[in-house]
XYZ file of C-alpha atoms in Angstrom:
718
model
C -32.213 -9.939 -13.716
C -30.221 -6.730 -14.119
C -26.960 -6.237 -15.925
C -24.976 -5.875 -12.666
C -24.881 -7.267 -9.151
C -23.361 -5.193 -6.344
C -22.457 -6.240 -2.799
C -21.198 -4.017 0.017
C -19.078 -5.050 3.014
C -17.341 -7.854 1.141
C -14.015 -8.818 2.714
C -10.717 -9.648 1.085
C -7.917 -11.294 3.032
C -4.524 -9.580 2.743
C -1.617 -11.059 4.699
C -3.699 -12.055 7.692
C -6.044 -9.042 7.898
C -9.543 -8.520 6.512
C -10.157 -5.435 4.388
C -13.731 -4.562 3.509
C -14.806 -3.199 0.137
C -17.391 -3.343 -2.610
C -17.764 -6.114 -5.188
C -19.587 -5.674 -8.484
C -20.418 -8.302 -11.091
C -21.130 -6.994 -14.587
C -21.323 -8.580 -18.016
C -17.853 -7.387 -18.949
C -15.851 -7.913 -15.745
C -15.723 -8.447 -11.998
C -14.491 -5.392 -10.031
C -13.539 -5.254 -6.362
C -12.459 -1.987 -4.697
C -10.945 -1.928 -1.205
C -12.312 0.737 1.126
C -9.058 0.966 3.043
C -6.433 1.202 0.329
C -8.545 2.031 -2.713
C -6.876 -0.769 -4.645
C -8.991 -2.165 -7.488
C -9.061 -5.782 -8.715
C -10.384 -5.978 -12.262
C -11.098 -9.483 -13.586
C -12.243 -9.656 -17.249
C -15.236 -11.935 -17.746
C -13.504 -13.791 -20.579
C -10.694 -14.947 -18.224
C -12.963 -16.538 -15.582
C -12.570 -20.319 -15.579
C -13.652 -21.664 -12.142
C -16.064 -20.301 -9.523
C -16.469 -22.027 -6.140
C -18.975 -21.309 -3.347
C -17.697 -22.201 0.157
C -18.675 -21.911 3.787
C -16.025 -19.799 5.574
C -15.567 -17.999 8.876
C -17.297 -14.805 7.675
C -20.436 -16.498 6.401
C -20.005 -17.624 2.792
C -17.260 -16.905 0.312
C -16.560 -17.149 -3.389
C -13.303 -18.282 -4.990
C -12.604 -17.227 -8.571
C -9.812 -18.720 -10.710
C -8.720 -17.262 -14.055
C -7.214 -18.869 -17.095
C -3.847 -17.172 -16.535
C -3.416 -18.772 -13.092
C -4.613 -16.018 -10.719
C -6.928 -16.819 -7.813
C -9.224 -14.314 -6.046
C -11.152 -14.994 -2.841
C -13.926 -12.800 -1.411
C -15.899 -13.483 1.784
C -18.895 -11.985 3.552
C -21.840 -13.196 1.457
C -25.155 -14.405 2.838
C -26.655 -17.837 2.257
C -29.470 -16.307 0.215
C -27.002 -14.708 -2.254
C -26.024 -18.079 -3.749
C -28.985 -18.412 -6.130
C -28.654 -14.876 -7.500
C -24.910 -15.195 -8.129
C -25.256 -18.692 -9.615
C -27.893 -17.587 -12.128
C -25.888 -14.497 -13.053
C -22.749 -16.558 -13.689
C -24.628 -19.006 -15.893
C -26.283 -16.250 -17.925
C -23.307 -13.921 -18.404
C -20.060 -15.832 -17.773
C -21.089 -19.352 -18.866
C -19.448 -20.601 -15.653
C -21.165 -22.826 -13.111
C -20.898 -21.814 -9.452
C -20.115 -25.073 -7.605
C -20.420 -25.663 -3.876
C -17.495 -27.224 -2.032
C -17.219 -28.053 1.657
C -14.092 -27.563 3.752
C -12.597 -30.392 5.844
C -13.054 -29.827 9.571
C -11.657 -33.107 10.913
C -8.598 -31.420 12.429
C -6.068 -33.913 11.034
C -2.521 -32.710 10.641
C -1.500 -35.129 7.860
C -2.671 -35.056 4.338
C -1.635 -34.123 0.799
C 0.023 -30.875 -0.293
C -1.151 -29.666 -3.715
C 0.244 -26.695 -5.659
C -2.467 -25.016 -7.688
C -1.258 -21.809 -9.269
C -0.403 -19.266 -6.563
C -1.954 -21.424 -3.791
C -0.642 -24.246 -1.652
C -3.619 -26.396 -0.621
C -3.451 -28.940 2.219
C -6.132 -31.574 1.556
C -7.508 -34.496 3.555
C -9.558 -36.998 1.550
C -9.857 -34.572 -1.358
C -11.287 -31.880 0.903
C -9.305 -28.759 1.537
C -8.241 -28.089 5.149
C -6.464 -24.763 4.531
C -4.858 -22.826 1.693
C -1.689 -20.733 1.789
C -1.239 -17.869 -0.712
C 2.343 -18.298 -1.823
C 2.593 -14.538 -2.405
C 2.527 -14.130 1.389
C 5.638 -16.290 1.855
C 8.736 -14.228 2.580
C 11.266 -17.009 3.162
C 11.518 -20.745 2.469
C 14.079 -22.818 4.385
C 14.749 -26.561 4.180
C 15.976 -29.092 6.722
C 16.548 -32.847 6.696
C 12.897 -33.798 6.222
C 11.276 -30.394 6.839
C 10.342 -27.302 4.880
C 9.784 -24.078 6.839
C 7.692 -21.266 5.380
C 7.968 -17.757 6.857
C 5.351 -15.123 6.104
C 5.252 -11.385 5.682
C 4.215 -9.600 8.853
C 1.117 -7.410 8.633
C 0.985 -4.478 11.068
C -2.797 -4.165 10.737
C -3.479 -7.728 11.848
C -3.998 -8.315 15.561
C -2.508 -11.813 15.302
C -0.063 -12.770 12.555
C 1.020 -16.225 11.445
C 4.814 -16.152 11.360
C 5.765 -19.605 10.030
C 4.513 -23.080 9.141
C 6.598 -26.281 9.045
C 5.832 -29.218 6.800
C 7.257 -32.689 7.381
C 8.023 -34.336 4.044
C 8.493 -38.110 4.382
C 11.259 -39.615 2.261
C 10.440 -41.446 -0.967
C 7.347 -39.465 -1.888
C 8.949 -37.850 -4.966
C 10.328 -39.354 -8.172
C 13.522 -41.335 -8.001
C 16.653 -39.242 -8.247
C 15.109 -36.115 -6.747
C 14.991 -34.962 -3.167
C 11.334 -34.566 -2.088
C 12.258 -31.732 0.312
C 14.010 -29.727 -2.430
C 11.165 -30.409 -4.850
C 8.655 -29.108 -2.313
C 10.789 -26.011 -1.612
C 11.280 -25.351 -5.328
C 7.526 -25.333 -5.921
C 7.137 -22.826 -3.079
C 9.933 -20.518 -4.293
C 8.584 -20.442 -7.822
C 5.413 -18.684 -6.672
C 6.481 -17.143 -3.362
C 7.295 -13.483 -2.790
C 10.943 -14.275 -2.154
C 13.101 -11.566 -3.711
C 16.291 -12.883 -5.231
C 18.502 -10.557 -7.257
C 19.231 -12.813 -10.183
C 20.684 -11.361 -13.371
C 21.572 -7.782 -14.132
C 19.492 -4.729 -13.351
C 17.564 -3.062 -16.138
C 19.060 0.312 -15.168
C 20.771 2.007 -12.213
C 20.269 5.510 -10.776
C 23.222 6.660 -8.674
C 23.085 8.698 -5.449
C 19.451 9.791 -5.493
C 18.327 11.946 -2.567
C 15.593 10.220 -0.575
C 13.538 12.063 2.071
C 11.835 8.964 3.504
C 13.770 6.923 4.389
C 16.297 9.707 4.737
C 19.611 9.436 2.948
C 21.144 8.944 -0.476
C 20.544 5.611 -2.189
C 21.506 3.854 -5.384
C 18.304 2.598 -7.019
C 18.648 -0.594 -9.029
C 15.677 -1.312 -11.282
C 14.988 -5.053 -11.739
C 12.141 -6.543 -13.790
C 10.195 -7.641 -10.688
C 11.373 -5.406 -7.833
C 13.115 -2.177 -6.864
C 16.377 -2.326 -4.917
C 17.445 0.617 -2.741
C 21.100 0.320 -1.785
C 22.432 2.770 0.800
C 25.486 3.039 3.004
C 23.679 1.524 5.986
C 20.450 -0.118 4.805
C 19.139 -2.020 1.806
C 15.491 -2.270 0.776
C 13.931 -4.564 -1.800
C 10.494 -3.415 -2.880
C 8.375 -5.695 -5.120
C 6.362 -3.881 -7.734
C 3.247 -5.682 -6.509
C 3.381 -3.627 -3.285
C 3.273 -0.286 -5.132
C -0.179 1.290 -4.910
C 0.263 4.720 -6.485
C 2.836 7.050 -8.004
C 2.830 10.843 -7.522
C 4.887 13.536 -9.255
C 4.562 16.826 -7.349
C 6.231 20.179 -8.107
C 7.631 22.182 -5.204
C 6.306 25.640 -4.348
C 9.392 27.365 -5.769
C 8.947 25.563 -9.134
C 12.613 24.496 -9.063
C 12.319 21.125 -7.344
C 10.195 17.992 -7.763
C 8.945 15.255 -5.429
C 8.418 11.727 -6.721
C 6.279 9.784 -4.224
C 5.773 6.003 -4.255
C 2.909 4.680 -2.103
C 3.584 1.197 -0.670
C 1.385 -1.479 0.901
C 2.752 -3.279 2.836
C 5.317 -0.663 3.849
C 9.052 -1.150 4.017
C 10.389 -1.645 7.539
C 13.441 -0.547 9.434
C 13.318 -1.823 13.001
C 10.043 -0.581 14.469
C 9.662 2.146 11.834
C 7.312 1.648 8.899
C 7.638 3.671 5.698
C 4.357 3.735 3.767
C 5.736 6.264 1.290
C 9.027 6.445 -0.562
C 9.776 10.117 -1.397
C 12.548 11.051 -3.850
C 13.698 14.662 -4.157
C 14.957 16.051 -7.479
C 16.135 19.341 -8.904
C 14.696 20.335 -12.259
C 18.134 21.330 -13.503
C 19.599 17.804 -13.213
C 19.937 16.074 -16.582
C 20.622 12.386 -17.330
C 21.384 10.137 -20.282
C 20.063 6.638 -19.597
C 20.827 3.384 -21.382
C 18.832 0.255 -20.521
C 20.684 -3.019 -20.034
C 18.526 -4.763 -22.641
C 18.446 -5.132 -26.395
C 16.145 -2.902 -28.440
C 14.026 -5.891 -29.502
C 13.570 -7.019 -25.907
C 12.696 -3.491 -24.760
C 10.135 -3.137 -27.528
C 8.625 -6.551 -26.813
C 8.445 -6.225 -23.018
C 7.441 -2.564 -22.603
C 5.493 -2.041 -25.844
C 7.022 1.295 -26.770
C 6.790 2.845 -23.293
C 10.585 2.790 -23.007
C 13.494 2.896 -25.422
C 17.033 1.638 -25.070
C 18.593 5.119 -25.052
C 16.807 7.999 -23.313
C 17.827 11.470 -22.143
C 16.169 14.320 -20.259
C 15.600 15.571 -16.734
C 16.472 13.142 -13.969
C 12.980 13.181 -12.458
C 11.436 12.499 -15.876
C 13.661 9.474 -16.439
C 12.892 7.959 -13.020
C 9.135 8.517 -13.310
C 9.027 7.166 -16.869
C 10.880 3.966 -15.961
C 8.775 3.400 -12.824
C 5.533 3.929 -14.728
C 6.512 1.329 -17.345
C 7.693 -1.321 -14.870
C 5.019 -0.865 -12.192
C 2.282 -0.378 -14.805
C 0.524 2.328 -12.781
C -0.536 5.841 -13.674
C 1.337 8.833 -12.262
C -0.834 11.295 -10.342
C -0.037 14.997 -10.743
C -1.733 18.097 -9.209
C -4.940 19.195 -10.889
C -6.319 22.661 -11.548
C -5.779 24.043 -8.049
C -3.771 27.274 -7.898
C -2.618 28.706 -4.570
C -2.151 32.337 -3.602
C 1.476 32.294 -4.798
C 1.572 32.587 -8.613
C 2.182 29.191 -10.218
C 2.069 27.274 -6.914
C -0.188 24.199 -6.839
C 0.284 23.539 -3.146
C -0.220 25.205 0.249
C 2.415 25.684 2.928
C 1.228 24.352 6.287
C 2.281 22.345 9.334
C 1.279 18.875 10.453
C 2.353 17.532 13.850
C 4.829 20.403 14.425
C 6.524 19.754 11.078
C 6.289 22.180 8.176
C 5.437 20.792 4.743
C 3.293 21.152 1.630
C -0.346 20.159 1.150
C -1.342 19.280 -2.444
C -5.060 19.345 -3.346
C -5.412 16.671 -6.053
C -8.330 15.742 -8.270
C -9.279 12.819 -6.036
C -7.701 13.602 -2.698
C -5.090 15.437 -0.636
C -1.446 14.506 -0.158
C 0.924 16.067 2.368
C 4.701 15.883 2.092
C 6.934 15.229 3.616
C 7.142 14.416 7.343
C 5.101 12.375 7.916
C 3.533 11.840 4.472
C -0.277 11.652 4.458
C -2.597 10.683 1.605
C -6.348 11.232 2.021
C -8.791 10.183 -0.704
C -12.052 12.108 -1.092
C -14.095 8.916 -0.807
C -12.744 8.222 2.678
C -13.234 11.814 3.936
C -16.294 12.359 6.119
C -16.063 16.149 6.533
C -13.662 19.090 6.557
C -13.533 22.120 8.838
C -11.924 25.548 8.682
C -10.811 26.553 12.180
C -9.252 29.698 13.613
C -5.499 29.549 14.209
C -4.454 28.961 17.817
C -1.527 31.392 17.854
C -2.410 34.224 15.460
C -5.360 35.480 13.452
C -3.289 35.717 10.274
C -3.501 31.961 9.773
C -6.112 29.220 10.021
C -6.272 25.446 10.431
C -7.706 22.941 7.965
C -9.166 19.879 9.695
C -10.034 16.684 7.810
C -12.080 13.923 9.444
C -12.260 10.481 7.862
C -15.108 7.996 7.943
C -13.047 5.775 10.259
C -13.030 8.588 12.873
C -9.447 9.748 12.365
C -8.761 13.485 12.284
C -5.912 15.258 10.508
C -5.215 18.919 11.295
C -3.093 21.009 8.925
C -2.251 24.225 10.770
C -0.555 27.585 10.155
C -2.059 28.087 6.699
C -1.792 31.679 5.486
C -5.053 33.615 5.564
C -4.716 34.506 1.860
C -5.040 30.805 0.934
C -8.487 30.513 2.517
C -10.568 31.621 -0.471
C -8.810 29.298 -2.948
C -8.997 26.280 -0.628
C -12.638 26.922 0.270
C -13.632 27.138 -3.400
C -11.712 23.920 -4.170
C -13.361 21.970 -1.328
C -16.761 23.343 -2.289
C -16.264 22.366 -5.940
C -15.361 18.790 -4.910
C -18.636 18.648 -2.919
C -16.994 17.737 0.353
C -19.061 18.227 3.492
C -17.964 21.420 5.277
C -18.872 21.587 8.962
C -18.876 25.398 9.293
C -20.471 26.256 5.948
C -21.351 29.918 5.633
C -18.178 30.801 7.431
C -16.693 32.409 4.316
C -19.565 34.880 4.137
C -19.053 36.039 7.726
C -19.143 39.784 8.184
C -15.572 40.307 9.294
C -14.219 37.094 7.794
C -13.156 35.903 11.225
C -12.274 32.272 11.715
C -14.526 30.257 13.955
C -13.528 27.543 16.375
C -13.653 23.928 15.231
C -16.324 23.342 17.900
C -19.220 25.707 17.167
C -20.882 25.136 20.552
C -17.790 26.046 22.550
C -17.555 29.762 23.411
C -14.331 31.699 23.824
C -13.868 31.848 27.600
C -10.868 34.153 27.395
C -12.763 36.671 25.271
C -15.721 36.651 27.661
C -13.418 37.232 30.650
C -11.722 40.150 28.924
C -15.106 41.717 28.148
C -16.214 41.349 31.782
C -12.997 42.900 33.099
C -13.322 45.801 30.668
C -16.885 46.445 31.797
C -15.838 46.475 35.459
C -12.945 48.805 34.637
C -15.284 51.237 32.866
C -17.660 51.276 35.816
C -14.744 51.803 38.184
C -13.499 54.818 36.223
C -16.679 56.781 37.048
C -16.295 56.434 40.828
C -13.270 56.990 43.041
C -14.002 54.171 45.503
C -10.648 53.246 46.944
C -9.408 52.315 50.359
C -6.206 54.271 49.886
C -5.962 57.998 50.580
C -5.212 60.129 47.551
C -3.895 63.694 47.479
C -6.780 65.834 46.295
C -6.694 69.571 45.716
C -8.558 71.665 48.290
C -11.628 73.312 46.755
C -13.304 75.981 48.950
C -17.042 75.690 49.163
C -17.137 71.974 48.288
C -18.313 69.377 50.745
C -15.755 66.976 52.100
C -16.068 63.298 51.227
C -15.176 62.355 54.830
C -18.109 62.458 57.260
C -17.659 65.017 60.041
C -18.741 64.434 63.619
C -21.666 66.812 63.337
C -22.940 65.039 60.198
C -25.920 62.729 60.470
C -23.917 59.648 59.387
C -20.987 60.226 61.731
C -20.051 57.602 64.307
C -20.495 58.432 67.978
C -17.109 57.006 68.865
C -15.368 59.649 66.772
C -16.007 62.462 69.244
C -13.233 63.160 71.734
C -12.895 65.152 74.968
C -10.896 68.022 73.518
C -7.190 67.883 74.283
C -6.251 64.773 76.218
C -4.559 61.653 74.943
C -7.849 59.913 74.197
C -8.322 62.244 71.251
C -5.006 61.123 69.792
C -5.974 57.497 70.149
C -9.264 58.204 68.390
C -7.425 59.856 65.553
C -5.183 56.868 65.101
C -8.200 54.621 64.662
C -9.936 56.940 62.214
C -8.361 55.545 59.023
C -9.909 52.128 59.702
C -13.319 53.755 60.176
C -12.882 55.843 57.069
C -12.775 52.697 54.998
C -16.318 51.906 56.100
C -17.700 55.232 54.870
C -19.252 54.831 51.420
C -18.422 57.785 49.220
C -21.147 59.205 47.079
C -20.501 59.550 43.386
C -19.828 63.185 42.507
C -21.650 64.853 39.706
C -19.403 66.128 36.968
C -19.246 69.861 36.456
C -20.708 71.112 33.214
C -18.103 71.885 30.628
C -17.386 75.453 29.672
C -18.972 76.472 26.433
C -16.580 76.917 23.567
C -15.962 80.399 22.343
C -17.836 81.112 19.146
C -15.670 81.904 16.175
C -15.964 85.259 14.495
C -17.122 84.809 10.920
C -15.504 88.125 9.922
C -12.025 87.027 11.040
C -9.489 86.257 8.278
C -9.120 82.581 7.410
C -5.817 80.806 7.936
C -3.692 80.246 4.818
C -3.538 76.828 3.140
C -0.368 74.797 2.604
C 1.271 74.387 -0.778
C -0.246 70.887 -1.161
C -3.784 72.108 -0.433
C -3.388 74.990 -2.889
C -2.276 72.517 -5.557
C -5.106 70.095 -4.699
C -7.788 72.767 -5.048
C -6.509 73.694 -8.463
C -6.134 70.055 -9.613
C -9.311 68.507 -8.148
C -11.472 69.062 -11.236
C -8.763 67.692 -13.496
C -8.488 64.504 -11.394
C -12.271 64.020 -11.536
C -12.329 64.418 -15.315
C -9.456 61.942 -15.810
C -11.050 59.372 -13.444
C -14.848 59.465 -13.895
C -16.833 58.019 -10.998
C -13.929 58.254 -8.529
C -14.870 58.566 -4.844
C -13.721 61.281 -2.444
C -11.281 59.006 -0.641
C -9.844 57.790 -3.919
C -9.337 61.419 -5.012
C -7.167 61.997 -1.932
C -5.123 58.849 -2.602
C -4.701 59.722 -6.260
C -3.729 63.309 -5.418
C -1.137 62.085 -2.919
C 0.465 59.874 -5.551
C 0.483 62.712 -8.095
C 1.988 65.149 -5.563
C 4.883 62.779 -4.932
C 5.617 62.677 -8.663
C 5.658 66.483 -9.102
C 9.062 67.905 -9.893
C 11.121 70.050 -7.556
C 10.610 73.238 -9.563
C 6.833 72.896 -9.542
C 6.808 72.279 -5.779
C 8.923 75.392 -5.206
C 6.387 77.384 -7.211
C 3.519 76.196 -4.987
C 5.637 76.794 -1.867
C 6.059 80.373 -2.994
C 2.311 80.752 -3.395
C 1.762 79.344 0.101
C 4.337 81.785 1.567
C 2.604 84.707 -0.148
C -0.760 83.581 1.220
C 0.758 83.415 4.705
C 2.018 87.002 4.495
C -1.383 88.198 3.324
C -3.005 86.408 6.266
C -0.677 88.046 8.799
C -1.353 91.464 7.287
C -5.132 90.945 7.311
C -5.031 89.655 10.894
C -3.138 92.747 12.019
C -5.726 95.046 10.443
C -8.525 92.981 11.971
C -7.137 93.373 15.498
C -6.544 97.103 15.098
C -10.150 97.552 14.048
C -11.310 95.955 17.331
C -12.129 92.528 15.965
C -12.169 89.592 18.381
C -12.567 91.751 21.539
C -16.174 90.836 22.215
C -16.857 88.925 25.456
C -13.424 87.614 26.255
C -13.063 84.329 28.130
C -13.578 84.592 31.878
C -9.941 84.583 32.802
C -10.106 86.190 36.277
C -12.433 83.661 37.965
C -10.516 80.843 36.354
C -7.206 82.170 37.698
C -8.639 82.738 41.195
C -9.796 79.146 41.312
C -6.385 77.938 40.198
C -4.660 80.069 42.863
C -6.922 78.757 45.623
C -6.286 75.187 44.492
C -2.569 75.798 44.422
C -2.520 77.252 47.948
C -4.708 74.493 49.333
C -2.479 71.956 47.627
C 0.533 73.532 49.301
C -1.115 73.169 52.689
C -1.798 69.475 52.144
C 1.776 68.829 50.971
C 3.188 70.457 54.137
C 0.706 68.580 56.252
C 1.571 65.250 54.655
C 5.298 65.916 54.968
C 5.119 66.903 58.677
C 2.603 64.275 59.757
C 4.814 61.384 58.695
C 5.221 60.378 62.338
C 1.999 58.363 62.228
C -1.052 60.638 62.827
C -3.357 61.253 59.884
C -5.447 64.385 60.028
C -9.094 64.706 59.114
C -9.636 66.747 55.975
C -11.066 70.249 56.274
C -14.614 70.797 55.042
C -16.031 73.951 53.461
C -16.993 75.636 56.830
C -14.845 78.822 57.009
C -17.205 80.752 59.327
C -16.199 78.875 62.464
C -12.762 79.064 64.094
C -11.886 77.315 67.345
C -10.305 79.055 70.307
C -7.014 77.292 69.676
C -6.791 78.767 66.162
C -3.402 80.389 65.594
C -2.586 82.107 62.326
C 0.696 81.513 60.532
C 2.517 83.768 58.122
C 3.754 80.817 56.124
C 0.514 78.967 55.474
C -2.412 81.427 56.032
C -3.450 84.270 53.785
C -4.190 87.845 54.981
C -7.891 87.318 54.577
C -7.861 84.261 56.822
C -5.956 86.169 59.565
C -8.521 88.992 59.508
C -11.366 86.521 59.863
C -9.614 84.889 62.834
C -9.195 88.268 64.608
C -12.870 89.139 64.197
C -13.868 85.772 65.640
C -11.685 86.366 68.746
C -13.043 89.862 69.334
C -16.621 88.571 69.216
C -15.854 86.128 72.044
C -13.977 88.664 74.146
C -10.675 86.858 74.175
C -7.282 88.593 74.093
C -5.658 89.147 70.686
C -2.133 88.153 71.642
C -0.787 85.115 69.814
C 2.499 83.400 69.550
C 3.702 81.792 66.379
C 2.677 78.172 66.280
C 3.573 75.436 63.866
C 1.429 74.741 60.830
C 0.564 71.378 62.243
C -1.176 72.920 65.305
C -3.011 75.403 63.122
C -4.428 72.680 60.889
C -5.330 70.610 63.945
C -7.261 73.507 65.443
C -9.090 74.167 62.181
C -10.293 70.592 62.024
C -11.700 70.568 65.586
C -15.539 70.209 65.380
C -17.873 72.592 67.258
C -19.028 69.903 69.681
C -15.572 69.736 71.292
C -15.278 73.478 72.015
C -16.071 74.491 75.629
C -17.858 77.707 76.431
C -15.312 80.248 77.627
C -17.876 81.932 79.802
């Protein structure tokens, strides 16, 4: 047989609820650790006196009694575990594991026996049920009755609130009341807080964050009394799980956190943590309400009668001695802020501080959260929902609960990632730190960013739309002679037959009114872009432009900067030179400004000589064709503006194509809108057809209408 026996999923009853954990038997002690609270029961092997094996609701259970009166009960064993445990107890503890059956008759009368911290109700020397007196919160007496009220457990689905015992008269010794004797035995072991005697010490007006307010804290030997203006709380030291002393981020304040189980209650609110807020500058001289001999005997040198120091040190020192628990402080973690051992973040829309500890995380202050590493399943670094300058830290527990600490500064990522990695916690998105652009991924790796994909698709459509001018609306385009019109003419192969009119009657006007709707059906072909004009080649013989004062100084100082900073890159040279230029004195800058001014004068003189010698006159840019094109565009644009302004009554004209050789018989020239060349061409066309030359001045609207008339609508004058 080995030196130890270990059992998983062993249950321990706590105020009506079952908490699972791990139980280990060794030669030196018996250790039980709760998976929910992390509380450890350590029973030395030398103190074990009685061990009982019983059949209970969760299979089989073991009941251990110690020589100092404590009783421990653990359930969840199998029937086959009895032989192993019995042999181990005989070999290592010299204690026999005895089997004892429970009474299942269902009788409600019997004998009440007080055995240490337990009240056992027996029928024929067999136990029916046992009540842990530590769970009793109140004991009331009546004429022949004793009523026991119990602490309520929020984790239990069903809680036992009270039990009444009928005590018949004459069962106790003569001269004593049996009801009072029964109640006295209960109160001696029950968790009934009674402020008897004086407090060991008193702390006045301490600021408390949860529950919020200022309280006087009275320290008693067995409990802690918080006295406020509205509420009072009495906290037994047996309900204290852990103590934390945490420095604030500004290094000027301290948080003293007391973890409680069960929590203190105020109405429907439960406070699992008591958080006291201190300033480091507050000093206190404390005197205990005890003699020096009594202090030395009870606290074994941990406290002294007279003490002085910072207020937070006095409170933490007294609590550590009375509760007999270690104080947890932050470990080696250092945040991005110098000296800070915490991270600023938000939890449930409340801003607070997250402290990475050696064995877990704790968040203060609203609501306080404590997460032990052993109950953490995995962690995840997620991208912030509002901005890319922050990220979220998600913690998932083995019970399936998830805690998200958001709005953490991006600079804290490296420190937190290294801390989590060093503690060997499972990271869901491992490799995320080595990403190329250090971008934060979503908490769900399989889920793509729909918004980003939509933006990409819209951008792609917008780029494709920029190349073509497909639009249902008419736009004012400049008239370019010689270019083909985008609008299909009647004599084109893709023109509609219904577009042709009879010449001058009202049916032609009706056809024109319907043309815009038909234009929308015509698919415009994508135009080819014109080749860009080649840039003019620079003359290598032309004088170079003068440099500024800074560039003159940089050229003279570049070698010196390289020698003073060996291995410096080109970009770093520019940065270094910029810093040095800012530090140069005013007189030195004026000297370099003078050199730059002299270089400028020399450049102007050289440029003048260069031009006089005929430099730069070779193959000038083609200015004349460029100007003629601009003039033709300008005149055509003027025509379209007049047309648009005068045709506001409702008729839209068809745009003129590049066919200047044909003029209809209704063509009338205008001094305002037609050039001399166009009038000459019109006269030649009329002479060729044998028509008279006389014309009256017509409006520009009629002229444009005649120009747009297709050849198919012109009747032969002969």
